[in-house]
Amino acid sequence: MPTDVKGANDELCLVTTSSLAVLDDGKDHAGLQSVSEANEPNTSQSNNSELSKRQRKKLLKLENWEMKKKEKRQKEKEKMKAKRIEAIQQGLPIRNGPSRKELKRRKVSYSNATIEIVVDLSFDHMMIDKDVAKCVKQLLRIYTLNRRSERPVPLHFVGIEKGGAVERHLARNDGYRHWDVRFSSEHFMQLFKPSTLVYLTSESDQVLDRLEDGCVYVIGGLVDHNQHKGHCYQLAQQHGIRHARLPLAEHLVIKTRTILTINQVFEVLLNVHMGKQWQPTLLEVLPARKGVTPKPCDVTVGDECMRTVENETKT
């Protein structure tokens, strides 16, 4: 081999060796990083590939909803502000109910309360995610009803599993921890005296004809479309506590199911607690699609039925 060619080869070897040394020192790793990144598997893509088409669609829909939620709320605020300005210009009343400041000052008095209402939320494992979302939506309605009531009752949301579906859906509502509601992960049997508890269930043979002072009424926070019929009734029997059903059949003629939502049961109890009669309360709370009608009073049960009997006698 000629000397000049050999020298050129030696120089080439030296350049190659020095280049590798530079790379090893970490001074020029861009090329190597691009190669390694290309060879590494994409974790998010692999996770998405494991999901079904329907699951990916639901996930995308949820992400879009979370992004648009704040924007939607801002638009609602602007719309309400425009309506307020228009009402002021036209000299119309700008508020139908109490102001926000008044509502914030209106706190539930636990020491002077005659009754308390508990929503048992220990059914995470028995509901699909869609039904949990419905359950939490009904909790929002309960909180709003109680907050705007002239006589709010002490309200407890208990049995919330830490890191569970109910807690996750509640967390989507900013500031829910500041509600005038007592949240707890403990079971209601650990929070209240068993002698004061009354579990409300439609399967009970005991009729709730009046609200007793000192009682804690438990509503089952289970949205299952009647898949677990009688579960709350069985719970009450297992724990050895009292149970009762709302007096629907005693005051109404109903041709459909008598299963009410969580917020409907709460609204009935709240109205009766405020002094309203059972029959008008039930007619007001139950939706029109159930086709309920007032039941004629053929026996004297309370002042309401006495007045009905007297009117029929006069006519």
Coordinates of C-alpha atoms in Angstrom, one line a residue:
M1 CA 0.0 0.0 0.0
P2 CA 1.4 3.5 -0.8
T3 CA 2.5 5.7 2.0
D4 CA 0.1 8.6 1.2
V5 CA -2.9 6.3 1.1
K6 CA -2.0 4.7 4.4
G7 CA -1.6 8.2 5.9
A8 CA -5.0 9.2 4.7
N9 CA -6.5 6.1 6.2
D10 CA -4.8 6.7 9.5
E11 CA -6.2 10.3 9.5
L12 CA -9.7 9.0 8.7
C13 CA -9.5 6.6 11.7
L14 CA -8.3 9.4 13.9
V15 CA -11.2 11.6 12.9
T16 CA -13.8 8.8 13.4
T17 CA -12.4 7.9 16.8
S18 CA -12.4 11.6 17.9
S19 CA -15.9 12.0 16.7
L20 CA -17.1 9.1 18.7
A21 CA -15.3 10.5 21.7
V22 CA -17.1 13.8 21.3
L23 CA -20.4 11.9 21.2
D24 CA -19.5 9.9 24.3
D25 CA -18.8 13.2 26.1
G26 CA -22.4 14.3 25.5
K27 CA -21.4 17.3 23.3
D28 CA -23.4 16.3 20.2
H29 CA -26.2 13.8 21.1
A30 CA -28.9 15.3 18.9
G31 CA -28.5 12.7 16.2
L32 CA -28.4 9.8 18.7
Q33 CA -31.5 11.2 20.5
S34 CA -33.5 11.4 17.3
V35 CA -32.6 7.8 16.5
S36 CA -33.4 6.6 20.0
E37 CA -36.7 8.5 20.1
A38 CA -37.7 7.0 16.8
N39 CA -37.0 3.6 18.2
E40 CA -38.8 4.1 21.5
P41 CA -42.5 3.0 21.4
N42 CA -45.1 5.8 21.9
T43 CA -46.8 5.1 25.2
S44 CA -49.9 7.2 24.6
Q45 CA -50.4 5.7 21.2
S46 CA -50.0 2.2 22.5
N47 CA -52.5 3.0 25.3
N48 CA -55.0 4.4 22.8
S49 CA -54.5 1.4 20.5
E50 CA -55.6 -0.8 23.4
L51 CA -58.9 1.0 23.7
S52 CA -61.9 0.1 21.6
K53 CA -63.3 2.6 19.1
R54 CA -66.2 3.3 21.3
Q55 CA -64.0 3.9 24.3
R56 CA -61.8 6.3 22.3
K57 CA -64.9 8.2 21.2
K58 CA -66.1 8.5 24.8
L59 CA -62.7 9.7 26.0
L60 CA -62.5 12.3 23.2
K61 CA -66.0 13.5 24.0
L62 CA -65.1 13.9 27.7
E63 CA -62.0 15.8 27.0
N64 CA -63.9 18.2 24.7
W65 CA -66.5 18.7 27.3
E66 CA -64.0 19.6 29.9
M67 CA -62.4 22.1 27.6
K68 CA -65.7 23.7 26.6
K69 CA -67.2 23.8 30.2
K70 CA -65.5 27.0 31.3
E71 CA -66.1 28.7 28.0
K72 CA -69.8 27.7 28.3
R73 CA -70.0 29.1 31.9
Q74 CA -68.4 32.4 30.8
K75 CA -71.0 32.7 28.0
E76 CA -73.8 32.1 30.5
K77 CA -72.5 34.7 32.8
E78 CA -72.3 37.3 30.0
K79 CA -75.9 36.4 28.9
M80 CA -77.2 36.8 32.5
K81 CA -75.3 40.1 32.7
A82 CA -76.9 41.4 29.5
K83 CA -80.4 40.4 30.7
R84 CA -79.8 42.2 34.0
I85 CA -78.7 45.4 32.1
E86 CA -81.8 45.1 29.9
A87 CA -84.1 44.7 32.9
I88 CA -82.6 47.8 34.6
Q89 CA -83.1 49.9 31.5
Q90 CA -86.7 48.8 31.2
G91 CA -87.4 49.3 34.9
L92 CA -88.2 45.6 35.5
P93 CA -87.3 43.6 38.6
I94 CA -83.8 42.1 38.3
R95 CA -84.2 39.3 40.8
N96 CA -87.0 36.8 41.6
G97 CA -85.3 35.1 44.5
P98 CA -82.7 36.0 47.2
S99 CA -79.5 37.5 46.2
R100 CA -76.2 35.6 46.2
K101 CA -75.0 37.6 49.2
E102 CA -78.1 36.6 51.1
L103 CA -77.7 33.0 50.1
K104 CA -74.1 33.0 51.3
R105 CA -75.2 34.4 54.7
R106 CA -77.9 31.8 55.0
K107 CA -76.3 28.9 56.9
V108 CA -77.8 25.7 58.1
S109 CA -78.2 25.5 61.9
Y110 CA -77.2 22.0 63.0
S111 CA -77.8 22.7 66.7
N112 CA -81.4 23.9 66.2
A113 CA -82.4 21.4 63.5
T114 CA -85.4 19.2 64.1
I115 CA -84.5 16.6 61.4
E116 CA -81.4 15.8 59.3
I117 CA -81.1 14.3 55.9
V118 CA -78.4 11.9 54.7
V119 CA -77.6 10.7 51.2
D120 CA -75.9 7.4 51.3
L121 CA -73.2 7.4 48.5
S122 CA -71.6 4.0 49.2
F123 CA -72.7 2.5 45.8
D124 CA -69.7 3.2 43.5
H125 CA -69.3 -0.4 42.7
M126 CA -73.0 -0.8 41.7
M127 CA -73.2 2.0 39.1
I128 CA -71.7 2.5 35.7
D129 CA -69.9 5.8 35.2
K130 CA -72.9 7.3 33.3
D131 CA -75.2 6.6 36.3
V132 CA -72.7 8.1 38.7
A133 CA -72.7 11.3 36.7
K134 CA -76.6 11.3 37.0
C135 CA -76.3 10.7 40.7
V136 CA -73.9 13.7 41.2
K137 CA -76.2 15.9 39.1
Q138 CA -79.0 15.1 41.4
L139 CA -76.8 16.0 44.4
L140 CA -76.3 19.4 42.8
R141 CA -80.0 19.8 42.6
I142 CA -80.4 18.8 46.3
Y143 CA -77.8 21.4 47.3
T144 CA -79.5 24.1 45.3
L145 CA -83.0 23.3 46.7
N146 CA -81.7 23.3 50.3
R147 CA -79.6 26.5 49.8
R148 CA -82.6 28.4 48.4
S149 CA -85.1 27.1 51.0
E150 CA -86.4 29.4 53.7
R151 CA -85.9 26.6 56.1
P152 CA -82.9 24.5 55.0
V153 CA -82.1 21.2 56.7
P154 CA -78.8 19.8 57.8
L155 CA -77.5 17.8 54.8
H156 CA -74.9 15.0 54.8
F157 CA -73.3 13.3 51.8
V158 CA -71.7 10.2 53.3
G159 CA -70.0 7.0 52.3
I160 CA -68.0 8.7 49.5
E161 CA -65.2 6.4 48.5
K162 CA -61.8 8.2 48.3
G163 CA -60.7 8.3 44.7
G164 CA -63.9 6.7 43.7
A165 CA -66.3 7.7 40.8
V166 CA -68.6 9.8 43.0
E167 CA -65.7 11.9 44.3
R168 CA -64.3 12.2 40.8
H169 CA -67.5 13.6 39.4
L170 CA -68.0 15.9 42.4
A171 CA -64.5 17.3 41.8
R172 CA -65.6 18.6 38.4
N173 CA -67.7 21.2 40.2
D174 CA -65.4 23.9 41.3
G175 CA -65.6 24.8 45.0
Y176 CA -68.0 21.9 45.9
R177 CA -66.1 21.5 49.2
H178 CA -67.3 25.0 50.2
W179 CA -71.0 23.9 50.0
D180 CA -73.0 24.1 53.2
V181 CA -73.0 20.3 53.2
R182 CA -71.1 17.8 55.4
F183 CA -69.1 15.4 53.3
S184 CA -67.7 12.2 54.8
S185 CA -66.2 8.9 53.6
E186 CA -67.5 7.1 56.6
H187 CA -70.6 4.9 56.7
F188 CA -73.8 6.5 58.1
M189 CA -73.9 3.8 60.8
Q190 CA -70.6 5.3 62.2
L191 CA -71.8 8.9 62.1
F192 CA -75.3 8.7 63.7
K193 CA -77.1 6.9 66.5
P194 CA -78.8 3.8 65.0
S195 CA -82.0 4.7 67.0
T196 CA -82.3 8.0 65.1
L197 CA -81.9 6.5 61.6
V198 CA -84.8 5.9 59.1
Y199 CA -83.8 4.5 55.7
L200 CA -86.3 5.5 53.0
T201 CA -87.0 2.7 50.6
S202 CA -90.1 2.0 48.4
E203 CA -90.1 -1.7 49.4
S204 CA -90.8 -0.9 53.1
D205 CA -94.1 -1.9 54.6
Q206 CA -93.9 1.1 57.0
V207 CA -95.5 4.4 55.7
L208 CA -93.9 7.7 56.5
D209 CA -97.0 9.7 57.5
R210 CA -95.1 12.5 59.4
L211 CA -91.5 13.7 60.0
E212 CA -90.4 13.0 63.6
D213 CA -88.2 15.4 65.5
G214 CA -84.7 14.1 66.1
C215 CA -84.8 11.6 63.2
V216 CA -82.1 11.3 60.6
Y217 CA -83.7 10.3 57.2
V218 CA -81.4 8.4 54.9
I219 CA -81.8 8.5 51.1
G220 CA -80.0 5.8 49.0
G221 CA -77.8 7.5 46.4
L222 CA -78.2 4.6 44.0
V223 CA -79.0 5.3 40.3
D224 CA -79.4 1.8 38.8
H225 CA -82.7 1.9 36.8
N226 CA -84.2 -0.7 39.2
Q227 CA -81.4 -3.2 38.5
H228 CA -80.8 -3.7 42.2
K229 CA -84.4 -3.7 43.4
G230 CA -84.8 -3.9 47.2
H231 CA -81.1 -3.4 47.9
C232 CA -81.6 -0.4 50.3
Y233 CA -84.4 -2.2 52.0
Q234 CA -82.1 -5.2 52.6
L235 CA -79.4 -2.8 53.9
A236 CA -81.8 -1.3 56.5
Q237 CA -82.7 -4.8 57.7
Q238 CA -79.1 -5.9 57.9
H239 CA -78.2 -2.9 60.0
G240 CA -81.3 -3.3 62.2
I241 CA -82.5 0.3 61.7
R242 CA -86.0 1.6 60.9
H243 CA -87.2 1.9 57.4
A244 CA -90.2 3.6 55.7
R245 CA -91.6 4.6 52.3
L246 CA -93.2 7.8 51.2
P247 CA -97.0 7.8 51.3
L248 CA -97.5 7.8 47.6
A249 CA -100.2 5.2 47.4
E250 CA -102.1 6.9 50.3
H251 CA -102.4 10.3 48.5
L252 CA -102.0 9.6 44.8
V253 CA -103.3 7.4 42.0
I254 CA -100.2 6.3 40.1
K255 CA -100.2 4.0 37.1
T256 CA -96.4 3.9 36.6
R257 CA -93.5 2.9 38.8
T258 CA -93.3 4.7 42.2
I259 CA -89.4 4.9 42.1
L260 CA -88.4 8.5 42.6
T261 CA -85.0 10.2 42.0
I262 CA -82.8 11.2 44.9
N263 CA -83.6 14.9 44.5
Q264 CA -87.3 14.2 44.2
V265 CA -87.3 12.4 47.6
F266 CA -85.3 15.2 49.1
E267 CA -87.7 17.9 47.8
V268 CA -90.7 16.0 49.2
L269 CA -89.0 15.8 52.6
L270 CA -88.0 19.5 52.5
N271 CA -91.5 20.7 51.6
V272 CA -93.1 18.6 54.3
H273 CA -90.5 19.9 56.8
M274 CA -91.5 23.4 55.9
G275 CA -95.1 22.6 56.8
K276 CA -96.7 21.7 53.5
Q277 CA -99.2 18.9 53.2
W278 CA -98.2 15.5 51.7
Q279 CA -100.7 15.5 48.8
P280 CA -100.0 18.9 47.2
T281 CA -96.3 18.4 47.8
L282 CA -96.3 15.0 46.0
L283 CA -98.4 16.4 43.1
E284 CA -95.9 19.3 42.7
V285 CA -92.7 17.3 42.9
L286 CA -93.6 14.2 40.8
P287 CA -93.2 14.8 37.1
A288 CA -96.3 15.1 34.9
R289 CA -95.2 12.2 32.7
K290 CA -96.1 9.8 35.6
G291 CA -99.7 10.8 35.1
V292 CA -100.5 11.0 38.8
T293 CA -103.8 12.2 40.1
P294 CA -104.9 13.0 43.7
K295 CA -106.5 10.1 45.5
P296 CA -110.1 10.8 46.7
C297 CA -110.3 10.8 50.5
D298 CA -112.8 8.1 51.5
V299 CA -111.6 8.1 55.1
T300 CA -110.7 10.8 57.5
V301 CA -106.9 11.0 57.7
G302 CA -105.6 14.4 58.9
D303 CA -107.0 17.9 58.5
E304 CA -106.6 17.9 54.8
C305 CA -108.9 15.0 54.2
M306 CA -111.4 16.3 56.8
R307 CA -111.8 19.4 54.8
T308 CA -112.3 17.4 51.6
V309 CA -115.1 15.3 53.3
E310 CA -116.8 18.4 54.6
N311 CA -116.8 20.0 51.1
E312 CA -118.3 16.9 49.6
T313 CA -121.0 16.9 52.3
K314 CA -121.9 20.5 51.6
T315 CA -122.2 20.0 47.9

